[in-house]
Amino acid sequence: MSGRHRKPSSSNISVAKIAFTGAVLGGGSIALAGQAAAATDGEWDQVARCESGGNWAINTGNGYHGGVQFSSSTWASHGGGQYAPSAELATKEQQIAVAERVLASQGRGAWPVCGGPLSGPSQRDVPTPAGLDAPGINGAPAPLAPPA
């Protein structure tokens, strides 16, 4: 072997250009496909119907709470505490936001019987409810209500 390489032919360069162009154009399609595959509210409603009869405020005392039946540890470890101390006390939207995090970390297997209809996870931004002692605008103390 002489260690010399032959000069790339124009056909090799053309193949490289086509491959690069395809990757660039196809990459956008792949990103869009990922967005389209996010779990929908309808899919979460299906899971809730299967898990809890569609009751997002359920607590039967079996150790699982809310529409998609969170255990207390799963609720807490996936940020549910920012919304409510337990899933059944949170809104449907808040429960879905936490469920999306569970779906991202555990997959559909987190709901082994009912998770079948779920697509991929997506991040949902749900406002955290303001507490009664929450600060006002720019961190200033909230104004007191005038005496009645």
Tab-separated table of C-alpha atoms in Angstrom:
chain	number	residue	atom	x	y	z
A	1	MET	CA	0.000	0.000	0.000
A	2	SER	CA	1.375	3.324	-0.956
A	3	GLY	CA	-0.726	5.383	1.477
A	4	ARG	CA	-2.056	7.429	-1.376
A	5	HIS	CA	-5.747	7.966	-1.812
A	6	ARG	CA	-7.413	8.573	-5.061
A	7	LYS	CA	-9.010	11.903	-5.740
A	8	PRO	CA	-12.751	11.826	-5.008
A	9	SER	CA	-14.718	11.562	-8.196
A	10	SER	CA	-17.527	13.952	-8.955
A	11	SER	CA	-20.044	11.131	-8.419
A	12	ASN	CA	-18.782	10.646	-4.834
A	13	ILE	CA	-19.131	14.375	-4.213
A	14	SER	CA	-22.651	14.374	-5.653
A	15	VAL	CA	-23.662	11.487	-3.393
A	16	ALA	CA	-22.304	13.372	-0.392
A	17	LYS	CA	-24.213	16.520	-1.390
A	18	ILE	CA	-27.445	14.564	-1.820
A	19	ALA	CA	-26.987	12.819	1.527
A	20	PHE	CA	-26.320	16.129	3.286
A	21	THR	CA	-29.302	17.820	1.626
A	22	GLY	CA	-31.527	14.882	2.525
A	23	ALA	CA	-30.376	15.004	6.134
A	24	VAL	CA	-31.073	18.727	6.347
A	25	LEU	CA	-34.481	18.503	4.696
A	26	GLY	CA	-35.413	15.232	6.368
A	27	GLY	CA	-34.289	16.488	9.766
A	28	GLY	CA	-37.035	19.092	9.758
A	29	SER	CA	-39.589	16.421	8.945
A	30	ILE	CA	-38.329	14.255	11.753
A	31	ALA	CA	-38.636	17.147	14.201
A	32	LEU	CA	-42.162	17.859	13.015
A	33	ALA	CA	-43.097	14.207	13.272
A	34	GLY	CA	-41.911	14.209	16.874
A	35	GLN	CA	-44.142	17.162	17.640
A	36	ALA	CA	-47.138	15.497	16.021
A	37	ALA	CA	-46.672	12.353	18.110
A	38	ALA	CA	-47.209	14.081	21.474
A	39	ALA	CA	-49.909	12.616	23.714
A	40	THR	CA	-53.176	14.501	23.252
A	41	ASP	CA	-55.777	15.486	25.824
A	42	GLY	CA	-58.048	12.894	24.221
A	43	GLU	CA	-55.455	10.176	24.830
A	44	TRP	CA	-55.121	11.241	28.473
A	45	ASP	CA	-58.924	11.162	28.771
A	46	GLN	CA	-58.844	7.562	27.484
A	47	VAL	CA	-56.243	6.617	30.089
A	48	ALA	CA	-58.286	8.326	32.817
A	49	ARG	CA	-61.480	6.522	31.741
A	50	CYS	CA	-59.616	3.226	31.967
A	51	GLU	CA	-57.793	4.001	35.249
A	52	SER	CA	-60.442	5.892	37.228
A	53	GLY	CA	-63.658	5.950	35.233
A	54	GLY	CA	-62.641	9.424	34.047
A	55	ASN	CA	-62.828	10.925	37.550
A	56	TRP	CA	-59.889	13.326	37.860
A	57	ALA	CA	-60.695	13.982	41.559
A	58	ILE	CA	-60.876	10.344	42.688
A	59	ASN	CA	-59.273	8.995	45.863
A	60	THR	CA	-60.616	5.553	46.715
A	61	GLY	CA	-58.047	4.858	49.405
A	62	ASN	CA	-56.188	2.257	47.320
A	63	GLY	CA	-52.947	4.279	47.319
A	64	TYR	CA	-53.489	5.768	43.858
A	65	HIS	CA	-55.015	9.178	43.222
A	66	GLY	CA	-56.440	11.342	40.471
A	67	GLY	CA	-57.545	10.626	36.953
A	68	VAL	CA	-54.528	8.593	35.872
A	69	GLN	CA	-53.965	7.059	39.326
A	70	PHE	CA	-50.664	8.446	40.602
A	71	SER	CA	-48.992	6.878	43.599
A	72	SER	CA	-47.965	9.499	46.157
A	73	SER	CA	-44.281	8.862	45.432
A	74	THR	CA	-44.698	9.203	41.655
A	75	TRP	CA	-46.720	12.399	42.085
A	76	ALA	CA	-44.057	13.918	44.334
A	77	SER	CA	-41.010	12.749	42.359
A	78	HIS	CA	-42.364	14.170	39.089
A	79	GLY	CA	-43.131	17.633	40.445
A	80	GLY	CA	-46.793	17.252	41.330
A	81	GLY	CA	-46.247	18.929	44.682
A	82	GLN	CA	-45.874	22.268	42.905
A	83	TYR	CA	-49.584	22.018	42.099
A	84	ALA	CA	-51.164	20.158	45.015
A	85	PRO	CA	-50.157	17.811	47.846
A	86	SER	CA	-51.925	14.912	46.114
A	87	ALA	CA	-53.060	14.305	42.536
A	88	GLU	CA	-56.804	14.267	43.227
A	89	LEU	CA	-56.504	17.837	44.563
A	90	ALA	CA	-54.924	19.115	41.326
A	91	THR	CA	-56.754	20.160	38.169
A	92	LYS	CA	-56.973	17.882	35.159
A	93	GLU	CA	-54.462	20.093	33.325
A	94	GLN	CA	-52.009	19.915	36.221
A	95	GLN	CA	-52.369	16.137	36.431
A	96	ILE	CA	-51.712	15.832	32.695
A	97	ALA	CA	-48.606	18.034	33.011
A	98	VAL	CA	-47.229	15.684	35.677
A	99	ALA	CA	-48.354	12.620	33.698
A	100	GLU	CA	-46.341	13.908	30.706
A	101	ARG	CA	-43.233	13.910	32.926
A	102	VAL	CA	-44.009	10.359	34.043
A	103	LEU	CA	-44.513	9.329	30.407
A	104	ALA	CA	-41.156	10.886	29.487
A	105	SER	CA	-39.288	9.077	32.273
A	106	GLN	CA	-41.133	5.736	32.461
A	107	GLY	CA	-42.933	5.373	29.143
A	108	ARG	CA	-46.390	3.912	28.641
A	109	GLY	CA	-45.472	1.095	31.012
A	110	ALA	CA	-46.295	3.433	33.902
A	111	TRP	CA	-49.900	2.544	33.009
A	112	PRO	CA	-49.455	-1.119	32.012
A	113	VAL	CA	-53.134	-1.817	31.335
A	114	CYS	CA	-54.330	1.605	30.194
A	115	GLY	CA	-51.289	3.349	28.651
A	116	GLY	CA	-51.638	1.785	25.205
A	117	PRO	CA	-53.253	4.753	23.439
A	118	LEU	CA	-50.562	7.227	24.521
A	119	SER	CA	-48.258	8.816	21.960
A	120	GLY	CA	-44.995	10.439	22.996
A	121	PRO	CA	-44.600	12.891	25.855
A	122	SER	CA	-44.577	16.645	25.503
A	123	GLN	CA	-43.856	19.350	28.019
A	124	ARG	CA	-46.893	21.243	29.225
A	125	ASP	CA	-46.639	24.559	30.973
A	126	VAL	CA	-49.406	24.880	33.520
A	127	PRO	CA	-49.342	27.847	35.870
A	128	THR	CA	-48.770	27.037	39.507
A	129	PRO	CA	-51.669	28.310	41.586
A	130	ALA	CA	-50.878	31.331	43.731
A	131	GLY	CA	-51.232	30.704	47.432
A	132	LEU	CA	-53.147	32.996	49.738
A	133	ASP	CA	-49.887	34.489	50.974
A	134	ALA	CA	-48.315	34.828	47.526
A	135	PRO	CA	-46.419	38.073	46.907
A	136	GLY	CA	-47.920	40.701	44.654
A	137	ILE	CA	-46.353	42.161	41.520
A	138	ASN	CA	-42.544	42.351	41.524
A	139	GLY	CA	-42.300	40.536	44.858
A	140	ALA	CA	-44.068	43.272	46.808
A	141	PRO	CA	-46.417	42.103	49.543
A	142	ALA	CA	-49.922	41.486	48.297
A	143	PRO	CA	-52.284	44.289	49.313
A	144	LEU	CA	-54.662	43.528	52.146
A	145	ALA	CA	-58.359	43.537	51.432
A	146	PRO	CA	-60.123	46.607	52.862
A	147	PRO	CA	-62.059	45.914	56.057
A	148	ALA	CA	-65.727	45.212	55.524
